[in-house]
Tab-separated table of C-alpha atoms in Angstrom:
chain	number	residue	atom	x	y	z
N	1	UNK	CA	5.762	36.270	-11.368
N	2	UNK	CA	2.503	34.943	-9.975
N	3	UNK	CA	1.343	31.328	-10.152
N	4	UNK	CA	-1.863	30.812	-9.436
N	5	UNK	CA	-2.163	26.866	-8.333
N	6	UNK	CA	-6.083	26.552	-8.437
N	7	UNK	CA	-6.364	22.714	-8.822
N	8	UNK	CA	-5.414	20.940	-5.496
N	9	UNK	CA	-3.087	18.238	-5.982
N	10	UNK	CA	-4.283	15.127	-4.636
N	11	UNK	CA	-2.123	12.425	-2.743
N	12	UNK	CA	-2.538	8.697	-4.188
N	13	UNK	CA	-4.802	7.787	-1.255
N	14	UNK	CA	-6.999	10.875	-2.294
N	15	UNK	CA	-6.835	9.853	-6.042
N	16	UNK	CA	-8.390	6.895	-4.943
N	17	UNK	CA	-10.837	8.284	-2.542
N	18	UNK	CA	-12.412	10.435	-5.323
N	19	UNK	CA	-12.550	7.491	-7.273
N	20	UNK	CA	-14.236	4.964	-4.976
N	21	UNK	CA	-16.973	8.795	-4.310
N	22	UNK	CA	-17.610	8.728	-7.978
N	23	UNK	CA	-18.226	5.304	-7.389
N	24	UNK	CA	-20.248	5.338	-4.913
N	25	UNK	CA	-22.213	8.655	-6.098
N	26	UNK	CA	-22.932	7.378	-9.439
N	27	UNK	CA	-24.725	4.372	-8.240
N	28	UNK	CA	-26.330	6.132	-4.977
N	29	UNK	CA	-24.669	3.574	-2.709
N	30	UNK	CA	-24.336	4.776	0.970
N	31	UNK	CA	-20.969	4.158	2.328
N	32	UNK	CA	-20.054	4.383	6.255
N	33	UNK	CA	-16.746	3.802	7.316
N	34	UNK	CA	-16.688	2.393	10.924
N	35	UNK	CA	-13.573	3.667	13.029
N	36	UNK	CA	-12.741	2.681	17.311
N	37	UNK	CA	-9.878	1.016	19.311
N	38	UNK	CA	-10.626	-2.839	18.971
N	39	UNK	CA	-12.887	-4.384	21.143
N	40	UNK	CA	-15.583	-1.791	21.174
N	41	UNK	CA	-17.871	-4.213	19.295
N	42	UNK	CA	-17.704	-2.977	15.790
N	43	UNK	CA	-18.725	-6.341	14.388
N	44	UNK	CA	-21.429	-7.183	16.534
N	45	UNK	CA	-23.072	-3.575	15.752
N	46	UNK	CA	-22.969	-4.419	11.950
N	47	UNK	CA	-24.263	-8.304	12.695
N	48	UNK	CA	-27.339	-7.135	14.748
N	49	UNK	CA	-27.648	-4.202	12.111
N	50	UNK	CA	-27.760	-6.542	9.115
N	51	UNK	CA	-30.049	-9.536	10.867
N	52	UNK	CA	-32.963	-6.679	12.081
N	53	UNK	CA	-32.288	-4.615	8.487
N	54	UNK	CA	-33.002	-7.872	6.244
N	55	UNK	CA	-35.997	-6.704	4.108
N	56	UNK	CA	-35.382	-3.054	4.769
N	57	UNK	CA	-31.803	-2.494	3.925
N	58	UNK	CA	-29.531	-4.070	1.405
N	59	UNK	CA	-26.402	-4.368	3.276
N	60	UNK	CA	-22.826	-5.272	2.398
N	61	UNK	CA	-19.443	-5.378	4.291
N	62	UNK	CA	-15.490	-4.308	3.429
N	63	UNK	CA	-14.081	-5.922	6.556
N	64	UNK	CA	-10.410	-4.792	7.659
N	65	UNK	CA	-8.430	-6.632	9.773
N	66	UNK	CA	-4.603	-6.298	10.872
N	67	UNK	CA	-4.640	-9.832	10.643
N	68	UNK	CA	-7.040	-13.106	10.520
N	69	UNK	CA	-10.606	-12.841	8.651
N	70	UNK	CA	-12.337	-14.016	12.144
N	71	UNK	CA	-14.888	-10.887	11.496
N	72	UNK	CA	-15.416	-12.053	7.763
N	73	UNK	CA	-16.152	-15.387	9.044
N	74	UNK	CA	-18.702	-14.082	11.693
N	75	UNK	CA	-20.594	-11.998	9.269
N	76	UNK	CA	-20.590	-14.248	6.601
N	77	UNK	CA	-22.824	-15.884	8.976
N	78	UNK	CA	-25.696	-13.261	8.147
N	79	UNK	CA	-25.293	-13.900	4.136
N	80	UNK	CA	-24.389	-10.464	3.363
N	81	UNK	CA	-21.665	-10.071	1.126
N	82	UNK	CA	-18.709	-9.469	2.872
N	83	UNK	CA	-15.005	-8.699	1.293
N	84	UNK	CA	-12.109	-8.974	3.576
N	85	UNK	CA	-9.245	-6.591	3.244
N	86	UNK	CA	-6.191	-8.101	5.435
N	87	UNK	CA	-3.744	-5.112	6.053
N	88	UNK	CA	-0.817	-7.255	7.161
N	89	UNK	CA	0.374	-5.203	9.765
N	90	UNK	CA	-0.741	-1.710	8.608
N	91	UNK	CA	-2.571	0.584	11.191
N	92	UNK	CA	-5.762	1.329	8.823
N	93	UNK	CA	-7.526	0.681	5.528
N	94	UNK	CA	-6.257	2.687	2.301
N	95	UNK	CA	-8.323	3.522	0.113
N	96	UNK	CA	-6.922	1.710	-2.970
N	97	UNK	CA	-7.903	-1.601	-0.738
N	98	UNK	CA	-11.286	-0.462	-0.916
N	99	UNK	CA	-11.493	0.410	-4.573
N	100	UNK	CA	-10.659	-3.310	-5.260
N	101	UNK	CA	-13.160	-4.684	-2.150
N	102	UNK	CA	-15.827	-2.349	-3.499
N	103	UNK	CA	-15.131	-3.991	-7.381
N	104	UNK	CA	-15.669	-7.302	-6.133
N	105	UNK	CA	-19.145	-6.671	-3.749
N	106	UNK	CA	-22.566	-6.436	-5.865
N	107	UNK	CA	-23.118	-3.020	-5.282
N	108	UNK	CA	-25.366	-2.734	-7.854
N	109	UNK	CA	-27.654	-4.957	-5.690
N	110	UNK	CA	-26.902	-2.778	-1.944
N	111	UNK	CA	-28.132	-0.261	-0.269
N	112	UNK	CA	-25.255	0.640	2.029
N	113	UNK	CA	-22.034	-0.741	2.520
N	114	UNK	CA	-20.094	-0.560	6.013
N	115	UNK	CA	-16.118	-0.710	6.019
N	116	UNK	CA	-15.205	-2.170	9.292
N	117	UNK	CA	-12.106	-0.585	9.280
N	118	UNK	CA	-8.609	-1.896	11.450
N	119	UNK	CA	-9.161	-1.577	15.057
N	120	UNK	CA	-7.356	1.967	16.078
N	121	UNK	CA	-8.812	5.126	17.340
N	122	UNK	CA	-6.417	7.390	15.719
N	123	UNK	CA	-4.700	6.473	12.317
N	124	UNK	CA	-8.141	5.465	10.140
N	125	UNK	CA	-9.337	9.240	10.778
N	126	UNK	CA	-6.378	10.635	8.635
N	127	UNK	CA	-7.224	7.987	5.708
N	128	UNK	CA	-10.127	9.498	3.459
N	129	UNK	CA	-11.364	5.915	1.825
N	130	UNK	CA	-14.356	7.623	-0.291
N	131	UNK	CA	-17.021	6.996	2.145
N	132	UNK	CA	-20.013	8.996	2.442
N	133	UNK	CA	-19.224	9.305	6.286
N	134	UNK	CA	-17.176	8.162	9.514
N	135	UNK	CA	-19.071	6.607	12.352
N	136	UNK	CA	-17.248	6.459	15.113
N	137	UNK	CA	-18.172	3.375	17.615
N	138	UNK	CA	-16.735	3.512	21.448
N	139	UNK	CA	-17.362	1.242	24.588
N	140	UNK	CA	-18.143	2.022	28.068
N	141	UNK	CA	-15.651	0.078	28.611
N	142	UNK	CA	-13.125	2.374	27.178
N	143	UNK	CA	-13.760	4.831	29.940
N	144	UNK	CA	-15.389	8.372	29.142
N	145	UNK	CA	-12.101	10.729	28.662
N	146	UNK	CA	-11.838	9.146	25.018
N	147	UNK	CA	-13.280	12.283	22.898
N	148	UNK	CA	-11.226	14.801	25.098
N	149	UNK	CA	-8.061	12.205	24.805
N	150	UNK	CA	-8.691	11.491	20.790
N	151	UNK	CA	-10.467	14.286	19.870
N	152	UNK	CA	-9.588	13.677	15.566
N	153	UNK	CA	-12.381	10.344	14.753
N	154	UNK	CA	-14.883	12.042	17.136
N	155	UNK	CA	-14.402	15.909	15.626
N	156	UNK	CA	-14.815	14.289	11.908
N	157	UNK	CA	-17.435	11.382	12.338
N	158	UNK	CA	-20.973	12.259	11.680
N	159	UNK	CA	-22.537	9.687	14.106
N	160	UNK	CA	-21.000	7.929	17.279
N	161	UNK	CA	-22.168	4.714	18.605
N	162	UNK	CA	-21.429	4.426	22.323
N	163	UNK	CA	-21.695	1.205	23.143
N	164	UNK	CA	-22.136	-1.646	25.596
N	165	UNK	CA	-24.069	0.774	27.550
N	166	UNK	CA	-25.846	-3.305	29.391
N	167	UNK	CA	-22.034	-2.863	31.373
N	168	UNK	CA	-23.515	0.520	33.376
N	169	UNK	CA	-27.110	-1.201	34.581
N	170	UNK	CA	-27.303	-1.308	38.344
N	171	UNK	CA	-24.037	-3.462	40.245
N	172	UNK	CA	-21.835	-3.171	37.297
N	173	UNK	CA	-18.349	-2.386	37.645
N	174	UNK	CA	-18.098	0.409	34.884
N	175	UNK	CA	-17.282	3.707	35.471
N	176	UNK	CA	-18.870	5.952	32.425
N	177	UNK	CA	-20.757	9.222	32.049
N	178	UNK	CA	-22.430	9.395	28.945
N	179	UNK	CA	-23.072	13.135	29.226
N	180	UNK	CA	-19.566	13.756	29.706
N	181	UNK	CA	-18.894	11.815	26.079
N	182	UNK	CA	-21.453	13.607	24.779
N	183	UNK	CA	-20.383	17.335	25.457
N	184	UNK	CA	-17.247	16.277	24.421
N	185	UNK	CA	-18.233	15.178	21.373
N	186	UNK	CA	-20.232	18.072	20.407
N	187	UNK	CA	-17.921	20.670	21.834
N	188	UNK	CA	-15.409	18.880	19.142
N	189	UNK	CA	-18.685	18.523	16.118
N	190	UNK	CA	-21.689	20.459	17.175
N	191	UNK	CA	-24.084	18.041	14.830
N	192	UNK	CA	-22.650	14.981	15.555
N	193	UNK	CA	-25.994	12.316	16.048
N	194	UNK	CA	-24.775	10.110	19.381
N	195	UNK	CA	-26.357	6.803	19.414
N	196	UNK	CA	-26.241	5.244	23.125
N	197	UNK	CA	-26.886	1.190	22.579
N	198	UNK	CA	-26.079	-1.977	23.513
N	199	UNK	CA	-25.345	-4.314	20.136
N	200	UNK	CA	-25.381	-7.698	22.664
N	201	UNK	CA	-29.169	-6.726	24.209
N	202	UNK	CA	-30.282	-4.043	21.031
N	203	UNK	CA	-31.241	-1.493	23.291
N	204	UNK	CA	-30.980	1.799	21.915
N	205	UNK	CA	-30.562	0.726	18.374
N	206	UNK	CA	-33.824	1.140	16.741
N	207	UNK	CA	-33.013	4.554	16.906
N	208	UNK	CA	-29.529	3.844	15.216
N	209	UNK	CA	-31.772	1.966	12.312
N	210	UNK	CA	-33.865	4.386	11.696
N	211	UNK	CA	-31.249	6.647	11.013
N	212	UNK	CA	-29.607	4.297	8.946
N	213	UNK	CA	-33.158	3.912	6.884
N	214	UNK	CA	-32.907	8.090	6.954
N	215	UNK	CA	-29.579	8.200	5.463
N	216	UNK	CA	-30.692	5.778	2.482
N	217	UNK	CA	-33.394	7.840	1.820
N	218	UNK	CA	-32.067	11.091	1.608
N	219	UNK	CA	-28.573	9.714	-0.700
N	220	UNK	CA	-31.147	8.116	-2.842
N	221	UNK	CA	-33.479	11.118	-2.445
N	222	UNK	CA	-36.582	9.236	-2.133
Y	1	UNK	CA	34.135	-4.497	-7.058
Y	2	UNK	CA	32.789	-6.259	-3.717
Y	3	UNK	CA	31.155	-3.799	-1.065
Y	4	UNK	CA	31.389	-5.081	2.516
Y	5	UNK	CA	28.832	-3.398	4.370
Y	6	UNK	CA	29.208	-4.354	7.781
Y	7	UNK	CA	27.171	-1.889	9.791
Y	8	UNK	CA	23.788	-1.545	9.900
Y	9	UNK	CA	21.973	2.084	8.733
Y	10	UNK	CA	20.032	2.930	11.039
Y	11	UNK	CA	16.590	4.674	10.993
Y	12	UNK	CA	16.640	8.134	13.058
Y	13	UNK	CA	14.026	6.596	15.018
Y	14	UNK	CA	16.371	3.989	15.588
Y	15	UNK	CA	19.616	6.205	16.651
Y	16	UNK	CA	17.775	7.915	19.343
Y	17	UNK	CA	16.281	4.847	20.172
Y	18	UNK	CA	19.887	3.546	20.572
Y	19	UNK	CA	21.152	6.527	22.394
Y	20	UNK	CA	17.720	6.382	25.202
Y	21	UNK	CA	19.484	2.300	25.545
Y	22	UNK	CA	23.035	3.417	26.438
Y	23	UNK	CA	22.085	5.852	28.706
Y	24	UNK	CA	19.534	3.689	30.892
Y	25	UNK	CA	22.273	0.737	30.228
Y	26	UNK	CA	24.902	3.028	31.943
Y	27	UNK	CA	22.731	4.303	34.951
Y	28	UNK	CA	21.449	0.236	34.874
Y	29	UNK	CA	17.838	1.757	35.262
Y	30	UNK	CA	14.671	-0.250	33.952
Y	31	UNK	CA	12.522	1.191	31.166
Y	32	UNK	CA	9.094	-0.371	30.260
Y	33	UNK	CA	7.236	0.639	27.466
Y	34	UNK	CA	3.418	-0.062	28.354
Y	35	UNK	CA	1.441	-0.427	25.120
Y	36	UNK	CA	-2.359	-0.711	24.684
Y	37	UNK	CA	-5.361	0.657	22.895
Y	38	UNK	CA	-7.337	3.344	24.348
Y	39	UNK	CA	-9.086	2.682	27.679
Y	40	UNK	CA	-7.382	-1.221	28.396
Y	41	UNK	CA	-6.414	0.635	31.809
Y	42	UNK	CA	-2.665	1.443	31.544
Y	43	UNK	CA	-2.864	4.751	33.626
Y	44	UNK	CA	-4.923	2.512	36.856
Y	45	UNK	CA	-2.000	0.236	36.695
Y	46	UNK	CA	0.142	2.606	36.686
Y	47	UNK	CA	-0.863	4.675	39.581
Y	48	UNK	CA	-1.450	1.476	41.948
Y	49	UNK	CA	1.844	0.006	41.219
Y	50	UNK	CA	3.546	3.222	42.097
Y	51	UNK	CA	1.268	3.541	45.072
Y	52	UNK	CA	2.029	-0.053	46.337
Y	53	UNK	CA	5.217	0.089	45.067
Y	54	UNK	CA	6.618	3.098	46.882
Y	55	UNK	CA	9.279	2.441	49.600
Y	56	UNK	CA	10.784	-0.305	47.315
Y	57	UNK	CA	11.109	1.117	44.019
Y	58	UNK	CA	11.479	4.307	42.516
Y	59	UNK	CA	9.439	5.011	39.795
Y	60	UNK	CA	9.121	7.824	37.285
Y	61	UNK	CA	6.357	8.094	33.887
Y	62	UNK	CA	6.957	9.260	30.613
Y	63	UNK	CA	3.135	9.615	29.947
Y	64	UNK	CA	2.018	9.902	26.190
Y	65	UNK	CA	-1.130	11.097	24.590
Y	66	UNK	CA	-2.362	11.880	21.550
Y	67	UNK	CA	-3.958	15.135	23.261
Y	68	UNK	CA	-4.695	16.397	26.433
Y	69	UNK	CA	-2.394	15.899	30.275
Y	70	UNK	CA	-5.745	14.170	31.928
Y	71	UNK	CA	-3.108	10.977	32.752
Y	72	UNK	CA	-0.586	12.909	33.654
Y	73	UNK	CA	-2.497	14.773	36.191
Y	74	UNK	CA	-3.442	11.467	37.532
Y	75	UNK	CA	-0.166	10.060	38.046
Y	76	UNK	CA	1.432	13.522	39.449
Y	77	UNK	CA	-1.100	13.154	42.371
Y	78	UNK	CA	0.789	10.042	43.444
Y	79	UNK	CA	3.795	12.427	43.604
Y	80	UNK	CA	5.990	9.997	41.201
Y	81	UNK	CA	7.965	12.573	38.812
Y	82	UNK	CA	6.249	12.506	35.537
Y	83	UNK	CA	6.698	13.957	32.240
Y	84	UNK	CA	4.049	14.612	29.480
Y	85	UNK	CA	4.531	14.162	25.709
Y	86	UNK	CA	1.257	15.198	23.835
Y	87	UNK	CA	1.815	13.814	20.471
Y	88	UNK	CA	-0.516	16.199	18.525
Y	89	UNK	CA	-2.287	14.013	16.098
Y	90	UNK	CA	0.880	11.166	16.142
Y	91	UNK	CA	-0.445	7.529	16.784
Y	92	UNK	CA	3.080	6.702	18.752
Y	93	UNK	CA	5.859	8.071	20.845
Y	94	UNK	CA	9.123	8.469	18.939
Y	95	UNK	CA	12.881	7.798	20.831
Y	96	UNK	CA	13.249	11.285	19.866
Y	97	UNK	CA	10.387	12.335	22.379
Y	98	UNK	CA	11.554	9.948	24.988
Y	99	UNK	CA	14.866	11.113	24.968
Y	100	UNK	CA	13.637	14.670	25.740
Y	101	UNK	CA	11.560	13.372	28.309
Y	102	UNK	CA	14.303	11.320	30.214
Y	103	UNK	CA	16.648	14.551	29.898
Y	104	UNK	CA	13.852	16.083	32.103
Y	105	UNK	CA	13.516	13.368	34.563
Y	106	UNK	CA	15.420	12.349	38.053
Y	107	UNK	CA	16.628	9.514	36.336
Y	108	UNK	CA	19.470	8.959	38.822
Y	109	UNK	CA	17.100	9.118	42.027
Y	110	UNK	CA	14.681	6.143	40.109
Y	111	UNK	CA	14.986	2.392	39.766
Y	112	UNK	CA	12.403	2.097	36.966
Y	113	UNK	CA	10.936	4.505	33.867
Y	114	UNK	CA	7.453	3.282	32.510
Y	115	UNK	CA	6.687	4.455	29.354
Y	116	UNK	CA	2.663	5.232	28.985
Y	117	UNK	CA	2.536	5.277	25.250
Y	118	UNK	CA	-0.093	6.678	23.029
Y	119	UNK	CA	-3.573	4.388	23.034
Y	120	UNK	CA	-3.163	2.100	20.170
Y	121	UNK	CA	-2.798	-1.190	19.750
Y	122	UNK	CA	-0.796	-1.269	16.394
Y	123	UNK	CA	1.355	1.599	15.941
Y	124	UNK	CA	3.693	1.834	18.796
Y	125	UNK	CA	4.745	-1.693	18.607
Y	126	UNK	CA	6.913	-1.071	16.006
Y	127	UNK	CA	8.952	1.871	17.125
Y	128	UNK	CA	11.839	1.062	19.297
Y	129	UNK	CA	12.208	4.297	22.289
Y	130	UNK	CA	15.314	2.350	23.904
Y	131	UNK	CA	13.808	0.717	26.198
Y	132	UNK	CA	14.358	-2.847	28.245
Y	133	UNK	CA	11.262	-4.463	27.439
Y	134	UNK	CA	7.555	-3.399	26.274
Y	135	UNK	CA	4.753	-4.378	28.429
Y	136	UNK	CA	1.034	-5.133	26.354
Y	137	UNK	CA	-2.040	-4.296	28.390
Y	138	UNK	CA	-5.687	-5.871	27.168
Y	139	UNK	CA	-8.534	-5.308	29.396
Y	140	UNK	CA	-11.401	-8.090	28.876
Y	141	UNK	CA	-13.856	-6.395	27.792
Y	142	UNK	CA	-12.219	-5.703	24.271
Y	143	UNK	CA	-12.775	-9.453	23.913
Y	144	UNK	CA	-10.549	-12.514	23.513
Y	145	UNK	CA	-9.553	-12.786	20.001
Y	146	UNK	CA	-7.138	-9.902	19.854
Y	147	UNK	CA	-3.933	-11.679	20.255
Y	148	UNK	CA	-4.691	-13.826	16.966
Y	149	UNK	CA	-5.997	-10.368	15.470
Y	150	UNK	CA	-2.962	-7.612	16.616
Y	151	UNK	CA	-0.497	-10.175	17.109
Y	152	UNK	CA	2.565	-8.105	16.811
Y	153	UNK	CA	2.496	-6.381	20.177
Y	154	UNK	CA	1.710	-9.740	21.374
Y	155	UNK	CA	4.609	-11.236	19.686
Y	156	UNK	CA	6.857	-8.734	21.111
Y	157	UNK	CA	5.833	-7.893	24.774
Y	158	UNK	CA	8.170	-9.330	27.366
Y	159	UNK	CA	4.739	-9.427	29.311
Y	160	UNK	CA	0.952	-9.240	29.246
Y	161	UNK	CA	-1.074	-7.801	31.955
Y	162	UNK	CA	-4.894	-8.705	31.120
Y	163	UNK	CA	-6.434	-6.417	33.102
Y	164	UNK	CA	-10.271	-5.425	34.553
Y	165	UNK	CA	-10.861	-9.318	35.491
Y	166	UNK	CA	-13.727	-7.918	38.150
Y	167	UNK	CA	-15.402	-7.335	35.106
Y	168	UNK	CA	-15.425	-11.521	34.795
Y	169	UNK	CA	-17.254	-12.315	37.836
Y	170	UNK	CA	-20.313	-14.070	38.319
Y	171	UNK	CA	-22.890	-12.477	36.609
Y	172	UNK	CA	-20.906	-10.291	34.657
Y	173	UNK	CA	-22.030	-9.677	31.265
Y	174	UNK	CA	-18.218	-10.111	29.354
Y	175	UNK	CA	-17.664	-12.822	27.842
Y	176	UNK	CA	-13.989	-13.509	27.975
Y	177	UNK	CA	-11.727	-16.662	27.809
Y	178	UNK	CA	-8.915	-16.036	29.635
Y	179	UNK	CA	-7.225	-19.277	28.542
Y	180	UNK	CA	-7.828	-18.224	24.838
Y	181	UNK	CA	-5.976	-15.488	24.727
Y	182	UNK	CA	-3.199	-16.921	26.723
Y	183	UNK	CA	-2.352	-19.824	24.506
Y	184	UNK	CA	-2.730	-17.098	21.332
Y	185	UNK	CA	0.135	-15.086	22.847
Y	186	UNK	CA	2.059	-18.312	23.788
Y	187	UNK	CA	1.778	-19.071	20.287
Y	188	UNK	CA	3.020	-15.613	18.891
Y	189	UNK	CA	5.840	-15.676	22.180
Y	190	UNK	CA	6.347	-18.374	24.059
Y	191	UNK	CA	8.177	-17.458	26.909
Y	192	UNK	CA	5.818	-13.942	27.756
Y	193	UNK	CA	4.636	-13.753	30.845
Y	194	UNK	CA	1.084	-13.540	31.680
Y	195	UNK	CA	-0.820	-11.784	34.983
Y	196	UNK	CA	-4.546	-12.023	34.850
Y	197	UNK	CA	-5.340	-8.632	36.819
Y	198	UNK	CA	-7.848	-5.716	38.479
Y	199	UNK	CA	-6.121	-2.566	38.742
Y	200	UNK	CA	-9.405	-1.708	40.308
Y	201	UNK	CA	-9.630	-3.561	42.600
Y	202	UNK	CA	-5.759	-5.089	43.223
Y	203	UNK	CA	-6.664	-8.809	42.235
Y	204	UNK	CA	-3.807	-10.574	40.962
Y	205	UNK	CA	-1.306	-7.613	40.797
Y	206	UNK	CA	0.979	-8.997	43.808
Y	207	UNK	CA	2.410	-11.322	41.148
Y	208	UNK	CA	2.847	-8.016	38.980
Y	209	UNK	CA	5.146	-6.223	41.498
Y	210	UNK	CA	7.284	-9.512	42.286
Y	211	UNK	CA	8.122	-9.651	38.779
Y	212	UNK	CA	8.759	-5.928	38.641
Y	213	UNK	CA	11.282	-5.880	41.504
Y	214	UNK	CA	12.935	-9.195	39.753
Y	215	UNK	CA	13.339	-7.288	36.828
Y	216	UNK	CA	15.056	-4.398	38.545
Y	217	UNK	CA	16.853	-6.934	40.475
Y	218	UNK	CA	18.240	-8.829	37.409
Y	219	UNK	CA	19.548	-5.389	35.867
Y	220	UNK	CA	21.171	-3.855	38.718
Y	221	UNK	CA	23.113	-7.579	39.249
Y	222	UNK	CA	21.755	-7.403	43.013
């Protein structure tokens, strides 16, 4: 006997992945799921994003957070909408948390919506939450065997942010080669766009806006 | 009818976590588990505490990583035996891996194991290898909220090395308060012990290695 098993079955976190694309699709909202170890500035990347965006961009925010809502609090600050998702111990976002965040943002009135998802280089990659892509953010700080170490964010994201790149100007104490991160990188995902900035001076990001603007544009397909 | 049930199940993390316990109980050898995210510095403390270390106390790695030897390699050039676990994908070390690796090592011809587990600040905190105590590592520049934010490695670390303080000098560009995240750990566990450090540059780890050799004091009964 031969069965032939054409439909995939789909896990719960998958059911609800497809559901939050639909979503998303339907209402040509970009959706970019931010993934790194905490501490490599995640929420001071989306803060500077959202203040120089205002008038360009639509933003909102699905914050996740092991514990506290100290990153809600600090983007709050900006006045975009921000939903906080408090995992209570769990490693990463699922993305049944983010259907419910995403019913209670005014999507109809964004552009794009980050998840900041829980500080952890390597469980969040596994979790499919319906986004449109991963971005995946890394500090200097972190050292620059982190795409060689944990190659699965870096080998599925289609944009990495490396920054705090002000910690490797002349007398600093950080050890980093950014062309060793980036042949990493694209030996792991040939296309991946790399995005060298600093989100405490904004150097480097206009070109991380414009792609941002790019990526709006083309979902939308203006 | 009344059930007694007396003894505990225990996971099958747990049994070989159990089993790793008896045997370093027997042999009275110490067994820290370091735990940190990526790039906090756990491999440079490492290899200069073995290095200043050596002549006093014998010291072997169980070295974990997600993918990839590069901290291995490192540590074998000090000449301290050292076994690899590459995880494959798996966001934490398992007892069953450790027990592997201490079948593997000199244990009788070493004072103390470290355990190097995999770079994440979440995961490995709650799996139990066997050993004596776990040991969290945050470097300063992943900022000074993340003992209110990850709190459970916090809660449960026996001691907290804050590491890459050279990075806090004058003129620096981190912004880190050191007393901050010492009274959030306090909070989560009082009695931790705290060691402001540079594995860089040595600042502050003399206090490091006298609490090492009192630990490996204490358990021998010397």
């Amino acid at each position: 006997m031969k069965v032939n098993v054409s439909k995939k079955i789909l896990s719960a976190n998958e059911e609800y992945a497809l559901q939050n694309r639909h979503l998303l699709a339907k209402q040509k909202k970009l959706c970019l799921n931010m993934i790194s170890s905490p501490g490599s500035g995640k929420t001071t990347i989306l803060i500077r994003t959202i203040n120089e965006l205002k008038g360009q961009i639509k933003i909102g925010v699905i914050e996740g957070d092991v514990q506290t809502d100290l990153d809600a609090e600090k983007i709050r600050a900006t006045h975009a909408p921000v939903i906080q998702i408090e995992t209570k111990g769990a490693c990463h976002l699922s993305a049944a948390q983010v259907k419910a965040a995403l019913s209670s943002l005014p999507i109809s009135n964004l552009d794009l919506i980050f998840i900041e998802n829980v500080g952890n280089l390597v469980c969040p990659s596994a979790f499919e939450l319906g986004e449109n892509s991963k971005i995946a953010v890394l500090s200097v700080a972190e050292g620059d065997d982190k795409a060689a170490k944990y190659p699965a964010i870096f080998a599925r994201a289609k944009a990495l942010l490396i920054n705090k790149i002000d910690l490797l100007e002349a007398g600093a104490q950080v050890d980093f080669c950014l062309e060793r991160v980036k042949a990493d990188a694209r030996k792991l995902n040939k296309g991946i766009e790399i995005f060298a900035i600093s989100a405490k001076t904004g150097e480097g990001m206009s070109s991380w806006y414009d792609w941002l603007k790019k990526e709006v544009r083309n979902l939308r397909g203006d």
